[in-house]
Amino acid sequence: MIGANVDDAMAEDGPAVDAAAIRGVVLVVDDHPDTLALISDVLGRDGYTVIAAVDGQSALERARLINPDIVLLDARMPGMDGFEVCRRITTDPGLDGMAVIFMTGLTDSDSIVRGFRAGGVDYVTKPLKPDEVRVRIEAHLKRARAQRQADMVVNAGGRAALIVAADGGIRWYSSRAAQLLHRYFETGVDDKLPYGVMRWLEQAEFQSRPYELTRGRGRLSVRLSGPAEEGGWILTLVEFDEQAAVEDFVGRFALTRRQAEVLLWISRGKTNRDIAEILDMKPRTVNKHLEHIFPKLGVETRAAAAAIALQNLGS
């Protein structure tokens, strides 16, 4: 796949788009500034947010920072070429879900196969044609977003997930969801959704707030994540339990048990003095724990640590 100049047609005006109607984020990677400018203009007029990168390293840095929906990637660049950039994107767990479309000046089978083997999902030929670029990006944007939504619902933070039919029948469930249904409702996945949860789903004004149930020291939060295909709903189930939260922090962030306990109380807005009293330690010991917690979470402030903890607790 050899880079080439963008066809003058790329400079043609696209359809007018409401500036507020952002359709998606596209990272465009090419070592020719003119190419970047022309593609940015066309896609910007179509309502996309366009981020530019002129080499492989900056492309990877921007991808990690902004997590784009689509990467439009030139195969031949000095230094790290497009094939290597694509390989790194598609093998990095933190960049999962991005669709990489190659820009190529050649259509020989060896280059095309190499692009697909690197993890690309499609390619467009140069000189680029605006309509072809638009159609390819739109198609892959829909797929990328659908896959990302599914991954978030099913796998985010190891949470439990259910897909429920309109009549309350459970179409699909994760193993964690089955455990929680049995624990809190004493029902199984072969049964229909509990009556109280169905009543909550049927009342639209309540769907913006989670359905919650307390049993012992545990609290279950049932949340509507979105509609399912062919009717029904996608639900996530999050359990709040001090013991479970501490164990989750230990495994997720490689904290000691004591550090995880400190993080839990940080997430609840407690001061160092409060935490010291709760955990029977000195305030300066709490500070020492925080000095180890912050680097492990990749943050520098108490507020940022609390935000990450709350996000992983499902709050």
PDB file of C-alpha atoms in Angstrom, residues 17 46 56 58 72 87 90 93-94 138 187 202 206 231 239 242 250 261 263-264 268 289:
ATOM      1  CA  VAL A  17     -24.046  19.919   8.979  1.00  0.00           C
ATOM      2  CA  ASP A  46     -19.992  15.990   7.365  1.00  0.00           C
ATOM      3  CA  GLY A  56       3.009   6.654  13.770  1.00  0.00           C
ATOM      4  CA  SER A  58       1.901  10.660  17.503  1.00  0.00           C
ATOM      5  CA  LEU A  72      -8.039   6.531   8.695  1.00  0.00           C
ATOM      6  CA  ARG A  87      -0.819  -3.798  14.564  1.00  0.00           C
ATOM      7  CA  THR A  90      -5.394  -3.708  17.324  1.00  0.00           C
ATOM      8  CA  PRO A  93      -6.360  -3.763  25.065  1.00  0.00           C
ATOM      9  CA  GLY A  94      -6.690  -0.067  25.873  1.00  0.00           C
ATOM     10  CA  GLU A 138     -20.169   5.649   8.158  1.00  0.00           C
ATOM     11  CA  THR A 187     -34.935 -16.752  41.152  1.00  0.00           C
ATOM     12  CA  GLU A 202     -42.702  -0.512  32.365  1.00  0.00           C
ATOM     13  CA  PHE A 206     -38.584   5.540  36.806  1.00  0.00           C
ATOM     14  CA  GLY A 231     -37.592  -5.237  21.653  1.00  0.00           C
ATOM     15  CA  GLU A 239     -23.666  -5.058  43.768  1.00  0.00           C
ATOM     16  CA  GLU A 242     -17.758  -3.261  51.364  1.00  0.00           C
ATOM     17  CA  VAL A 250      -7.113  -5.390  45.402  1.00  0.00           C
ATOM     18  CA  GLU A 261      -9.823  -0.106  52.392  1.00  0.00           C
ATOM     19  CA  LEU A 263      -9.490   3.879  48.725  1.00  0.00           C
ATOM     20  CA  LEU A 264     -13.018   2.703  49.551  1.00  0.00           C
ATOM     21  CA  ARG A 268     -17.093   7.978  50.237  1.00  0.00           C
ATOM     22  CA  HIS A 289      -1.065   4.619  51.886  1.00  0.00           C
TER      23      HIS A 289
END
